[in-house]
Coordinates of C-alpha atoms and ligand atoms in Angstrom, one line a residue:
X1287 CA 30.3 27.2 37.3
X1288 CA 27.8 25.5 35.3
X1289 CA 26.3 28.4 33.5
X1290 CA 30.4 29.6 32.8
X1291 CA 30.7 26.3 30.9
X1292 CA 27.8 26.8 28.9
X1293 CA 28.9 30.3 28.0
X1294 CA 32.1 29.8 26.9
X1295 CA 31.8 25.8 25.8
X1296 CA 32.3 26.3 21.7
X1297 CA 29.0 25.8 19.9
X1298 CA 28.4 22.1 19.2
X1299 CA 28.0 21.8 15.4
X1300 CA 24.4 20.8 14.2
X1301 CA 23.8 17.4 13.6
X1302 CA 23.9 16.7 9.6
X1303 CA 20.3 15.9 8.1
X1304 CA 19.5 13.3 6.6
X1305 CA 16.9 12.8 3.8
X1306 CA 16.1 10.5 1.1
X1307 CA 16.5 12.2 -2.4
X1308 CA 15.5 10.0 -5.9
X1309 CA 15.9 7.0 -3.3
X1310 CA 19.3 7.5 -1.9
X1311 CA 20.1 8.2 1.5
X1312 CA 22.4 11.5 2.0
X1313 CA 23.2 13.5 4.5
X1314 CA 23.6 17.1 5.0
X1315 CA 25.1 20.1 6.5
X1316 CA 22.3 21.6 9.0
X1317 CA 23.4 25.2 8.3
X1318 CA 20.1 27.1 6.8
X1319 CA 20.2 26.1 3.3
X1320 CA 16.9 25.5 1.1
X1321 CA 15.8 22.6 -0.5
X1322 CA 16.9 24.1 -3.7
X1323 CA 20.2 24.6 -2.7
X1324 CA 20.6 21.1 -1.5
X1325 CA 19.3 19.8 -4.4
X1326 CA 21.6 21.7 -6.7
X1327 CA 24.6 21.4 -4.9
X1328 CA 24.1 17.6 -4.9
X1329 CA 24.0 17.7 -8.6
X1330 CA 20.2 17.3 -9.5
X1331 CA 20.2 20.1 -12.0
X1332 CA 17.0 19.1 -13.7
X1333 CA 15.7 21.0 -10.4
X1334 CA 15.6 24.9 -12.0
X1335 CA 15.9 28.7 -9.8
X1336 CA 13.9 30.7 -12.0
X1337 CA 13.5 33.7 -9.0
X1338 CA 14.7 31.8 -5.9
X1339 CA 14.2 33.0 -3.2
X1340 CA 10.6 34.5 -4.4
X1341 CA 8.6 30.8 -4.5
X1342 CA 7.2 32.4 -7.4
X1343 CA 8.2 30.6 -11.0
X1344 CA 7.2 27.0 -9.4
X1345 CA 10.4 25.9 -12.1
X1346 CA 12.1 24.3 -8.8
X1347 CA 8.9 21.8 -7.6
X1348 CA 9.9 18.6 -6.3
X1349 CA 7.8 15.9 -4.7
X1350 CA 8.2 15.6 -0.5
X1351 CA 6.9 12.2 0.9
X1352 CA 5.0 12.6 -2.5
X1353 CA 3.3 15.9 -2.7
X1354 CA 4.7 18.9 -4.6
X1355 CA 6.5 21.4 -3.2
X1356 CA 8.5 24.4 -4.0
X1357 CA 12.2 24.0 -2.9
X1358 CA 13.2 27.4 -3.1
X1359 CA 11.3 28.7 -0.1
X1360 CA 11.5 24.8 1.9
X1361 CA 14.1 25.0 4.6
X1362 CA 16.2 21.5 3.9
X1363 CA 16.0 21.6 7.9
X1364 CA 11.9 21.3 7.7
X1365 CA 12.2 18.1 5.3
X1366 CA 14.8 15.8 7.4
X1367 CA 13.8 12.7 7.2
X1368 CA 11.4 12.9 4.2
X1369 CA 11.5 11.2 0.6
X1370 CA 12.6 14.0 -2.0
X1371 CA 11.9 12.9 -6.1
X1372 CA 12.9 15.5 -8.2
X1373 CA 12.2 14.2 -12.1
X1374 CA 15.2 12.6 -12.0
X1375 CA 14.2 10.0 -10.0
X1376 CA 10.9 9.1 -10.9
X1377 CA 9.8 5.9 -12.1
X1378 CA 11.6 6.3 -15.5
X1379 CA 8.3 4.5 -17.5
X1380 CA 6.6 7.4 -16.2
X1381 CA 9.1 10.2 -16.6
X1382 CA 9.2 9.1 -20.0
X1383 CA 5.8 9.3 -20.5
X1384 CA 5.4 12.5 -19.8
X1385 CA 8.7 13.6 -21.6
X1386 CA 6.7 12.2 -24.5
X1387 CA 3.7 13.6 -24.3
X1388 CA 5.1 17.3 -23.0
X1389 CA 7.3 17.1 -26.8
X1390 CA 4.7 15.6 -28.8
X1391 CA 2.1 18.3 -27.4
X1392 CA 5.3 20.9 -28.0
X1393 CA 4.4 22.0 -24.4
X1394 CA 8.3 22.6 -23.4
X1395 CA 10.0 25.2 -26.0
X1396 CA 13.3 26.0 -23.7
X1397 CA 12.2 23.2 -21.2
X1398 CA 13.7 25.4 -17.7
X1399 CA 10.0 25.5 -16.5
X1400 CA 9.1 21.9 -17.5
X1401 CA 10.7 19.7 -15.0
X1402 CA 8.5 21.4 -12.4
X1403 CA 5.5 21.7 -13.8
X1404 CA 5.9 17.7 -14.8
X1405 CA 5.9 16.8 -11.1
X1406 CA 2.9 18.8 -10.7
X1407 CA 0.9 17.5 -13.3
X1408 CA 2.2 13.9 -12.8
X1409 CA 1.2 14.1 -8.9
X1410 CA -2.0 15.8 -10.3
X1411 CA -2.6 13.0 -12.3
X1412 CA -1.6 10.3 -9.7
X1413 CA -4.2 11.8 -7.2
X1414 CA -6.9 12.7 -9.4
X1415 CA -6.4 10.4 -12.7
X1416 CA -9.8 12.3 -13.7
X1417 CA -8.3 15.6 -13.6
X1418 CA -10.1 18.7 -15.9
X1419 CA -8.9 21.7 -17.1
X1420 CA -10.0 23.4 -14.4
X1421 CA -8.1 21.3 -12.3
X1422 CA -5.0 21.4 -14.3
X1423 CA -5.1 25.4 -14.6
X1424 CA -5.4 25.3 -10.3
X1425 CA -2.3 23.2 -10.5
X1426 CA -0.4 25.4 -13.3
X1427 CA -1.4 28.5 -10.6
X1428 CA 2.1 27.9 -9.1
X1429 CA 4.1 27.9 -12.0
X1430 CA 5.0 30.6 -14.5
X1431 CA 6.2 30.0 -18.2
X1432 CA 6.9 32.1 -21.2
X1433 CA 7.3 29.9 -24.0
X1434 CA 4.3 28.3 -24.7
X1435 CA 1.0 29.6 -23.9
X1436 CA -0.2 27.2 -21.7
X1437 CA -2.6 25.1 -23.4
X1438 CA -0.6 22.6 -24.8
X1439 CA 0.4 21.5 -21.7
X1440 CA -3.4 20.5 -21.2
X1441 CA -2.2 18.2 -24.5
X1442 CA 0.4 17.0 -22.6
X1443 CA -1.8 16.0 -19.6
X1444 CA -4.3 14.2 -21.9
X1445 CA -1.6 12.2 -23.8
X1446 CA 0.5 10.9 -20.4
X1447 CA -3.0 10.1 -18.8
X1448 CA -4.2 8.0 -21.8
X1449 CA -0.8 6.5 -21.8
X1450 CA -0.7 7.2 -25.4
X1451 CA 2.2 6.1 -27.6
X1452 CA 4.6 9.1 -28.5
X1453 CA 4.5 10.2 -32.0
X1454 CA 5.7 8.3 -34.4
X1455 CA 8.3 9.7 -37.5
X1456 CA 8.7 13.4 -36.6
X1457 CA 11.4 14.5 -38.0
X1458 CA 13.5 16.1 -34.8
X1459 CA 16.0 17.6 -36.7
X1460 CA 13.4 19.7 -38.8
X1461 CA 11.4 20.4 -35.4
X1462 CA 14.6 21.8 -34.0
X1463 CA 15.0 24.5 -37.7
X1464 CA 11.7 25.7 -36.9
X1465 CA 12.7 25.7 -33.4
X1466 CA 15.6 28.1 -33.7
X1467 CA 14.0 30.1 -36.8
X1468 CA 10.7 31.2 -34.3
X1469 CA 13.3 31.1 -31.5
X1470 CA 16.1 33.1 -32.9
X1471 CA 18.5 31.1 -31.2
X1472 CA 20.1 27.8 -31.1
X1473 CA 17.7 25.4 -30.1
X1474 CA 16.8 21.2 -30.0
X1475 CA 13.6 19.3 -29.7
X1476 CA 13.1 15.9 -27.9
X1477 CA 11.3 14.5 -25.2
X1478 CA 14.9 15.0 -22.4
X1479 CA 14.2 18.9 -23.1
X1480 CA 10.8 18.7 -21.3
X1481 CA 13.0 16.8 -18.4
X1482 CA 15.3 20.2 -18.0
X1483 CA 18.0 18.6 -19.9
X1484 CA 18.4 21.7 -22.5
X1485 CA 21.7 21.7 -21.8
X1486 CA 21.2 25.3 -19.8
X1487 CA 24.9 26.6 -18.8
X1488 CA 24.3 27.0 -14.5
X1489 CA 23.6 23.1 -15.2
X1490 CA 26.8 22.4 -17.3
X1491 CA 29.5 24.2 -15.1
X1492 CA 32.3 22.4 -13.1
X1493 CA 31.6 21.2 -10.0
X1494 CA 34.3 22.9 -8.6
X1495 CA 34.2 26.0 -10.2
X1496 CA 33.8 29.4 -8.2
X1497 CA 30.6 31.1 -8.2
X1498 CA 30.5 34.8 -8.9
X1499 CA 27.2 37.1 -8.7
X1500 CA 26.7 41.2 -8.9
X1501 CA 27.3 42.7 -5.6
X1502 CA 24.8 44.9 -5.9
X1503 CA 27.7 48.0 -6.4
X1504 CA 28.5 47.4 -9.8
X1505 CA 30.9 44.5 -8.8
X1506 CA 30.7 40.6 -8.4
X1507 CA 30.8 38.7 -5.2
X1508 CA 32.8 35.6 -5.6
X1509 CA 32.6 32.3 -3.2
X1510 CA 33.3 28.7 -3.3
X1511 CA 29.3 28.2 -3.6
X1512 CA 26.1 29.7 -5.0
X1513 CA 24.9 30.3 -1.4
X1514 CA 28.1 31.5 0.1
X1515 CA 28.4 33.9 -3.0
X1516 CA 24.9 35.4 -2.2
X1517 CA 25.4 35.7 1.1
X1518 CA 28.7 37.6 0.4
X1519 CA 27.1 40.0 -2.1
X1520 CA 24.5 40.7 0.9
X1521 CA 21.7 42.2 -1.0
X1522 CA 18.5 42.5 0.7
X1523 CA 15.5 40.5 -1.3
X1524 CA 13.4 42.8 -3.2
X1525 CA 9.7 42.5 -3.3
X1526 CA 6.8 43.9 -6.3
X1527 CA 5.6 46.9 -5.5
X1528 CA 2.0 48.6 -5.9
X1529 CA 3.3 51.5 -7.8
X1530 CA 1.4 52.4 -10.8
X1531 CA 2.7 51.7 -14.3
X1532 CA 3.8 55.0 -15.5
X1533 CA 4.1 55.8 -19.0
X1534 CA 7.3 58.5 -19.4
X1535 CA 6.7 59.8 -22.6
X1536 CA 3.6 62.1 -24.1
X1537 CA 1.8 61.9 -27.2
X1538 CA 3.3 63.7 -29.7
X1539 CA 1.5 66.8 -30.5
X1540 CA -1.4 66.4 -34.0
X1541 CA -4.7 65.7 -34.5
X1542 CA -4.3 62.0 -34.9
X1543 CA -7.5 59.3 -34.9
X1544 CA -5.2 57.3 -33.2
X1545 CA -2.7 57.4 -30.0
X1546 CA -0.7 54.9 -28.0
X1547 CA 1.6 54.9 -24.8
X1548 CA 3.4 52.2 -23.6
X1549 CA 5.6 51.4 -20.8
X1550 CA 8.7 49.1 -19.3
X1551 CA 8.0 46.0 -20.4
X1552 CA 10.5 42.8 -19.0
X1553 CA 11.0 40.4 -21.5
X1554 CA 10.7 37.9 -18.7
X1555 CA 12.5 34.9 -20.0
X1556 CA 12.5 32.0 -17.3
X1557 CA 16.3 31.1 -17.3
X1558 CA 18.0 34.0 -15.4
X1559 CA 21.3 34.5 -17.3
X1560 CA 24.5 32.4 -16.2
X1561 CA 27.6 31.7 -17.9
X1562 CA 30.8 29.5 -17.2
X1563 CA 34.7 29.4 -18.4
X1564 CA 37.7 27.7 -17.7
X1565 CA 41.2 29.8 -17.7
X1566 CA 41.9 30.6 -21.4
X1567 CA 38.6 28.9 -22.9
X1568 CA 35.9 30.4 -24.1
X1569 CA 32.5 31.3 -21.8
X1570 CA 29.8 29.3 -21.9
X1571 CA 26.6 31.1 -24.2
X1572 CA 23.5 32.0 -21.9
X1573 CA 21.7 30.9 -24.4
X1574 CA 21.6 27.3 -24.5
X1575 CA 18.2 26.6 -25.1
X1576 CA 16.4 29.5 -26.7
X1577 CA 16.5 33.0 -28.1
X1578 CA 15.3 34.6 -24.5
X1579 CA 13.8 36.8 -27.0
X1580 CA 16.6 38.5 -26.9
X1581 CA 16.9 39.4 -23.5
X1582 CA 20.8 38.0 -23.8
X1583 CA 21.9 38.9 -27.1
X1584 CA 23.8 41.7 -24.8
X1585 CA 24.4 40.0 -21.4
X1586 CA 27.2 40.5 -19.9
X1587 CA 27.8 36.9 -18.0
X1588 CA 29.9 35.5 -20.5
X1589 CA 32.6 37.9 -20.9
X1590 CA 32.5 38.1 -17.0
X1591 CA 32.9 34.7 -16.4
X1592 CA 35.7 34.9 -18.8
X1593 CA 37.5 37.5 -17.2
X1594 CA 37.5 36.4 -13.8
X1595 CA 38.2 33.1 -14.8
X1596 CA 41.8 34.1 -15.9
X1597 CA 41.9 36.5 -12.9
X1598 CA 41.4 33.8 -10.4
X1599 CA 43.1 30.9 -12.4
X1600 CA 40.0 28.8 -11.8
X1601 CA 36.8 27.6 -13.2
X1602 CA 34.3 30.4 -12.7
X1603 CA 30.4 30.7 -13.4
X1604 CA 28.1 33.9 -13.3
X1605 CA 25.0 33.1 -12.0
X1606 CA 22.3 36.2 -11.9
X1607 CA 19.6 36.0 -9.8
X1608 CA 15.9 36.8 -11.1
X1609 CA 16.3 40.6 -9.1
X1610 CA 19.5 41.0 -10.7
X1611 CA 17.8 39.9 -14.2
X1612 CA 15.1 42.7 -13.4
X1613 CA 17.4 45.5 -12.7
X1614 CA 20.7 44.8 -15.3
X1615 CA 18.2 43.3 -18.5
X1616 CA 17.1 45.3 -21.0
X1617 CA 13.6 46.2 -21.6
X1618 CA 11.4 46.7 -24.1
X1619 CA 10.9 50.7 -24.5
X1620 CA 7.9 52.5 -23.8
X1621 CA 6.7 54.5 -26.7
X1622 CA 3.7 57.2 -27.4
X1623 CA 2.5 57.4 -30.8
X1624 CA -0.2 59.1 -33.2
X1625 CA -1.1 58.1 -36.1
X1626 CA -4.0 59.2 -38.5
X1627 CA -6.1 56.6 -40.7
X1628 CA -3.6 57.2 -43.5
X1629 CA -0.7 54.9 -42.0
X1630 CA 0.9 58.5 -41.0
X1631 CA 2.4 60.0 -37.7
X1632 CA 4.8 60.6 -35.5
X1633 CA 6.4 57.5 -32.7
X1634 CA 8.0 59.1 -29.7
X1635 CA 10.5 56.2 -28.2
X1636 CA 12.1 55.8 -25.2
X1637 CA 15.6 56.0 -24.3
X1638 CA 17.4 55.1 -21.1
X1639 CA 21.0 55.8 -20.2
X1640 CA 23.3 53.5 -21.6
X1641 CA 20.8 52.1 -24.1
X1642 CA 22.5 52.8 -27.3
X1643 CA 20.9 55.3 -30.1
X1644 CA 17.9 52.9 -30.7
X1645 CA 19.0 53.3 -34.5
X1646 CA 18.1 49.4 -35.0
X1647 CA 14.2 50.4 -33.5
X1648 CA 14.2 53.1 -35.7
X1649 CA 15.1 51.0 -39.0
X1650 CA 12.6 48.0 -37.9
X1651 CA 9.5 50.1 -37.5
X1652 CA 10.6 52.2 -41.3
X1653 CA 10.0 48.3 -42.4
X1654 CA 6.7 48.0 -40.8
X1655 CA 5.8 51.9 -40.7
X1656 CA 7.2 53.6 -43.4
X1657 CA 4.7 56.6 -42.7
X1658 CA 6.1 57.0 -39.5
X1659 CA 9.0 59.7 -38.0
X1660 CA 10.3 58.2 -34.8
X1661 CA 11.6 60.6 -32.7
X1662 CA 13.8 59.6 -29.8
X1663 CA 12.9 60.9 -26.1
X1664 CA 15.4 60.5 -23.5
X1665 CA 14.1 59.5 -20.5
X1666 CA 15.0 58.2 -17.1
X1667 CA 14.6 54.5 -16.2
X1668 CA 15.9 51.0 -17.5
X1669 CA 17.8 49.6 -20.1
X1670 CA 16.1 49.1 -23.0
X1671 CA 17.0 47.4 -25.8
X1672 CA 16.1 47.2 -29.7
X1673 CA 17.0 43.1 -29.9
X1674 CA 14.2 42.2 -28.1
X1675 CA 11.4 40.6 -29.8
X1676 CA 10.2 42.6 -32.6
X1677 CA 11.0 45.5 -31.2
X1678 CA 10.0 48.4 -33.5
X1679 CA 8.9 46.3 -36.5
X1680 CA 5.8 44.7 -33.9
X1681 CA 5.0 48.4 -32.7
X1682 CA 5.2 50.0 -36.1
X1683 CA 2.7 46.9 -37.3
X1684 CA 0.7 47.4 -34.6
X1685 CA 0.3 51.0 -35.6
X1686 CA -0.2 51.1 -39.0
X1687 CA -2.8 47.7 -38.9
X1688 CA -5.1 49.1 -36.0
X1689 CA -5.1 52.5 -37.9
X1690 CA -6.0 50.1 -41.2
X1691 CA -8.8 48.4 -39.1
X1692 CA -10.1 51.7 -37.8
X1693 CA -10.0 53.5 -41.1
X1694 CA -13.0 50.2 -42.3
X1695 CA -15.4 50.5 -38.8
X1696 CA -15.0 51.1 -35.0
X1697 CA -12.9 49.0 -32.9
X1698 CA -14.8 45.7 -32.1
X1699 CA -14.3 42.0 -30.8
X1700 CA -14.7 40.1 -34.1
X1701 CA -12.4 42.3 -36.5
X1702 CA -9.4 39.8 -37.5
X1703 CA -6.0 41.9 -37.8
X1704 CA -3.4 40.7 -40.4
X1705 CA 0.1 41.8 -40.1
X1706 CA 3.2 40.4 -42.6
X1707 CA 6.4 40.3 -42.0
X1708 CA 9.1 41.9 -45.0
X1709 CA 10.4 37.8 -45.5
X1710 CA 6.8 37.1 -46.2
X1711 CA 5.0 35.2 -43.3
X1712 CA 1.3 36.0 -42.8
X1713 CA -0.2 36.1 -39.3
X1714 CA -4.2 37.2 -39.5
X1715 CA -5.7 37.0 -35.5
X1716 CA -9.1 37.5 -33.8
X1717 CA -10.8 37.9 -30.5
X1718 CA -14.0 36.9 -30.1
X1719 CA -16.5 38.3 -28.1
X1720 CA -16.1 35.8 -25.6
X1721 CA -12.6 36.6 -25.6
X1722 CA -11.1 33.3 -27.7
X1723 CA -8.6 33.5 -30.0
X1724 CA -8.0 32.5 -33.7
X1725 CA -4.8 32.8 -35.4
X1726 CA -4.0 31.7 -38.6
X1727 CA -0.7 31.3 -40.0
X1728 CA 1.6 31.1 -43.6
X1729 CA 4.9 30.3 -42.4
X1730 CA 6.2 29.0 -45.4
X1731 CA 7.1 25.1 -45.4
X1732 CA 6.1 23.9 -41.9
X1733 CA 8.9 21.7 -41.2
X1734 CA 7.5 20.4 -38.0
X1735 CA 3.6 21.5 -37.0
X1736 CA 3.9 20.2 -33.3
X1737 CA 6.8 23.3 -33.1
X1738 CA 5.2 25.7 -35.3
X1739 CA 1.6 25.5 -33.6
X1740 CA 3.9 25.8 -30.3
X1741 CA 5.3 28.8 -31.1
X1742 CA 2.4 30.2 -32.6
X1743 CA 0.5 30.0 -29.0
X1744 CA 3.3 31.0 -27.2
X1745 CA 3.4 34.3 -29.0
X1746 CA 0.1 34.8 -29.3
X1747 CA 0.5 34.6 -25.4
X1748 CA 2.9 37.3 -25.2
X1749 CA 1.4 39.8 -27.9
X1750 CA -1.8 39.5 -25.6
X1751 CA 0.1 40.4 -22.2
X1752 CA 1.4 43.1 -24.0
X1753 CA -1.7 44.6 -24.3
X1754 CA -3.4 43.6 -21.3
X1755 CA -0.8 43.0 -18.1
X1756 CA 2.2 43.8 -18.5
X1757 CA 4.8 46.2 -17.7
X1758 CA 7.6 47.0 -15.0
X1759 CA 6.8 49.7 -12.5
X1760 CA 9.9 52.3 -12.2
X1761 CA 10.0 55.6 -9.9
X1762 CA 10.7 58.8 -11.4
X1763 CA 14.6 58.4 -11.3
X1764 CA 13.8 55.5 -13.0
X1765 CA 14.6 52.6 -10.5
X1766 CA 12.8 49.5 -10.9
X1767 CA 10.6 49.0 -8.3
X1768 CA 8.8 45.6 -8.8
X1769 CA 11.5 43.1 -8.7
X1770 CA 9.7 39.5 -8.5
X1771 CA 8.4 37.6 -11.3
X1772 CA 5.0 37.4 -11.0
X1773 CA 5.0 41.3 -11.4
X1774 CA 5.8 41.9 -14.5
X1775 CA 2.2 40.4 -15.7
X1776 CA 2.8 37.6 -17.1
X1777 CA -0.8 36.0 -17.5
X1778 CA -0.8 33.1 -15.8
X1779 CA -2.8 29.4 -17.2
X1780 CA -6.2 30.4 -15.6
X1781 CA -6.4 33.3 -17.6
X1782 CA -5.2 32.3 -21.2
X1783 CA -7.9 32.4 -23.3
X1784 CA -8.8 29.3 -25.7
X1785 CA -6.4 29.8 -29.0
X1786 CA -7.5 27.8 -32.5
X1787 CA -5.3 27.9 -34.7
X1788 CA -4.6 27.2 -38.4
X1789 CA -1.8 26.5 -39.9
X1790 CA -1.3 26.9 -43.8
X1791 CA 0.4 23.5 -44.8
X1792 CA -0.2 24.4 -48.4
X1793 CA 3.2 26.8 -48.0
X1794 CA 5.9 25.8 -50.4
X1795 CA 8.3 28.7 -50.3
X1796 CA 11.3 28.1 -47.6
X1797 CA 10.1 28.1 -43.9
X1798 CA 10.4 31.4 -42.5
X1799 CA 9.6 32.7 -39.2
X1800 CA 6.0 33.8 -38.2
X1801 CA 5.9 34.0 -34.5
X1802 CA 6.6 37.8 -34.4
X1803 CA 4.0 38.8 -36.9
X1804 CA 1.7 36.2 -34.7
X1805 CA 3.1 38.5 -31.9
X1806 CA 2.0 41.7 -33.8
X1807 CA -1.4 40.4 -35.0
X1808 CA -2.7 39.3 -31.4
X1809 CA -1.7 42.8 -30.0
X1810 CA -3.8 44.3 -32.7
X1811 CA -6.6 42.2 -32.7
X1812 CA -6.7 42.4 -28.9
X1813 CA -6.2 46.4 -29.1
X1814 CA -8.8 46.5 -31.3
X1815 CA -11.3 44.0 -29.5
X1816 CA -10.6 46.0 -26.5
X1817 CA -12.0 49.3 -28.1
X1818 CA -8.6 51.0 -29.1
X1819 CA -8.0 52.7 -25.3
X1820 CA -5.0 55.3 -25.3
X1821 CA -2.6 53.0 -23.8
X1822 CA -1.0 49.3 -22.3
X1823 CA -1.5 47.6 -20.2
X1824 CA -5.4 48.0 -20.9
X1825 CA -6.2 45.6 -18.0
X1826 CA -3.9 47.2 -15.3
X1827 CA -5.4 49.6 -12.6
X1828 CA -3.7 52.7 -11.4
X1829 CA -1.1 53.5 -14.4
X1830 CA 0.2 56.8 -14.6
Ligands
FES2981 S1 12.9 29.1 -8.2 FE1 11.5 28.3 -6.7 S2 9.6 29.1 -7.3 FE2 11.0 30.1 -8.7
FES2982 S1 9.2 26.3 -21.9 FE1 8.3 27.3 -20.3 S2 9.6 29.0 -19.9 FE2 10.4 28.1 -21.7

């Protein structure tokens, strides 16, 4: 009779846990969710998902009983009991201070990885107030940003351990022009960006509103909740794969002294894409704190969460997730070139279904590369777009200033590449032999150095991982096949190389940007320092 009860007796409902987040006592619903989830649902949105559930981006780090941890992949089950601080509530003398010292280092550009890597470094810094750069690059191994090239954060750490005063009279509204001119979208600087308070659209969205994400079938799941609309949707996580690179187009046929192949490459912005609106309003812009180098000029999340907003008579947001960013973003499109020492030759580019005619590639290399005839390949694989940074101008300027460089002496560390862009800013870069970097930069008035130097790393950054790491695998129907952030090959603190770099105050023309022909010049130099192989990622094993 006993063993009847017990079968039929209706499940008894999990006791509610009970933490301690930013020193208040809550309880919750024992029913599987993460950390992050909790977190977020409880309205501490300075906690970010960059790729959740991967544990990969480290943008969601908290402190548990004092020690970071990733909340994404932390069962809020495993951490009853425990003290929780997310950077909301820590002791605000400190969270200021390193506010402060991440915006006067210009170590936070769209600020979504900041708040996580600030509770690194600050429990970095609490445990080991003599912390190195070695020691700061071991703690940045768990977190992944785009922006900003890394090494101001190493600023950052000096200025909040020396407890030195912020910077006085910057000019914050100037900072924020350069800001959005390098950016190419609308953008602010101050200290409460480096605290995840960029104003990012999956933080700004009513409380109540529904949540709606892709179903995986070309539709959108829709639930009361992020969780219960993910679960709904029931996709299966996807992992990276160990696929090779492949590059889907051939050198066109010539004698060239030059050739080039490139592949998929995600744009890889931090911030998956999310959107909100009311009934009758107007969506909320992806793009709250940053260009996304153009990874959203085409995203679909707004018009989406307008649309089902009037359909379901209710607040919605559109939340993708990082998998969903791999597969629906657009990419940058592989190309295979030859060129001969004369600035001449023929670009083969890639183009995917539903990608548009590429016309605006076309027109931005003619600027760069007027000797060049693009031809347009169709080919099977991802979207790719021409908004995304540079695209064409930064591959015909590659083109035509490695085939400059190689026309004057073999391809060597040491050689500096210059590259300027048609509005007139100058970006000259070298790699040394032991692999450091020099970049300097006319950029017309400087309106704010702190921003200017920031962006200047951060692309130099970028152009470099174009070269050497990155690139999204695809199979030959053209499905993505690495779906998690750390593959797209991003290169990570450890491996950033020292940058120096000038900046040209004497500029009095207007401010223009300079972060793209930065973007350009590194990819050469780099190229070129490398020895000029046949194509990117130079550093990758196994492409095809
Ligand atoms: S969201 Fe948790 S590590 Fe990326
Ligand atoms: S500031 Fe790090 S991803 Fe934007």
């Amino acid at each position: 009779v006993r063993l009847l009860l017990q079968l039929t007796a209706p499940p008894t409902p999990a006791a509610p846990l009970a933490l301690r987040i930013d020193g208040a006592e809550v309880e919750v619903a024992d029913d599987g969710s993460s950390l992050l989830d909790v977190l977020r649902d409880l309205g501490h949105t300075s906690v970010k998902d960059g790729c959740a559930p991967q544990g990969q981006c480290g943008c969601c780090t908290v402190w548990v009983d004092g020690a970071p941890r990733v909340a994404c992949v932390t069962p809020a089950r495993r951490v009853a009991g425990r003290t929780v601080t997310t950077v909301e509530g820590l002791d605000p003398e400190l969270a200021q201070r390193w506010a402060a010292a991440f915006c006067d280092a210009g170590a936070s550009q769209c600020g979504f990885c900041t708040p996580g890597i600030v509770m690194r470094l600050a429990g970095l810094v609490q445990r080991r107030p003599d912390a190195d750069d070695d020691d700061v690059d071991r703690a940045l191994a768990a977190h992944l940003c785009r922006c900003t090239g890394w090494w101001s954060m190493h600023d950052a750490v000096a200025a909040a351990r020396d407890e030195r005063e912020p910077r006085a009279g910057r000019d914050l509204a100037a900072a924020a022009r350069r800001a959005e001119l390098e950016g190419g979208g609308p953008q602010f600087v101050s200290p409460a960006v480096a605290l995840g308070r960029g104003g990012f659209a999956e933080d700004t969205a009513p409380a109540d509103a529904l949540v709606a994400v892709p179903d995986g079938r070309g539709g959108w799941a829709i639930a009361d909740s992020l969780r219960a609309a993910r679960a709904a949707a029931g996709k299966v996580q996807g992992r990276n794969s160990t696929v090779p690179l492949r590059h889907p187009l051939a050198v066109p046929p010539g004698d060239w002294a030059l050739t080039l192949r490139t592949t998929f490459v995600e744009p890889a912005y931090l911030e998956p894409d999310a959107s909100w609106c009311e009934p009758g309003g107007e969506p909320a812009s992806p793009l709250a704190n940053g260009g996304a180098f153009g990874g959203k000029l085409g995203s679909a999340v707004g018009e989406v969460a307008r649309r089902l907003a009037d359909e379901h008579g209710r607040a919605v947001r559109v939340v993708l997730a990082r998998e969903d960013v791999v597969r629906m973003g657009p990419k940058r499109p592989p190309i295979a070139a030859g060129i001969g020492l004369d600035g001449t030759g023929v670009v083969r580019v890639a183009r995917t279904p539903g990608s548009g005619d590429l016309g605006a590639w076309s027109a931005a290399l003619a600027l760069a590369a007027p000797g060049l005839r693009v031809e347009v390949v169709d080919v099977a694989g991802l979207p790719v777009s021409a908004a995304l940074r540079a695209a064409g101008w930064a591959e015909g300027a590659v083109l035509v200033a490695a085939a400059g460089l190689l026309a004057s002496g073999p391809p060597a560390a040491g050689r500096p590449a210059t590259v300027t862009t048609s509005a007139g800013a100058r970006a000259t870069a070298t790699v040394a032999d032991d692999g450091s970097l020099a970049v300097a930069v006319d950029a017309g008035q400087v309106l704010d150095e702190v921003v200017l130097r920031s962006y200047v790393l951060g692309a130099a950054h970028q152009g470099l991982g174009w070269v050497r790491s990155e690139g999204v695998a695809v199979d030959e129907s053209g499905a993505v096949l690495d779906l998690t952030i750390r593959s797209f090959g991003i290169i990570p603190a450890r491996a950033m190389p020292p940058v120096a770099i000038v900046v040209d105050k004497d500029g009095t023309g207007p401010a223009v940007a300079v972060s793209d022909a930065v973007f350009a010049a590194v990819a050469t130099a780099a190229w070129v320092a490398g020895g000029l192989g046949p194509s990117w990622p130079t550093d990758r094993g196994g492409t095809t």
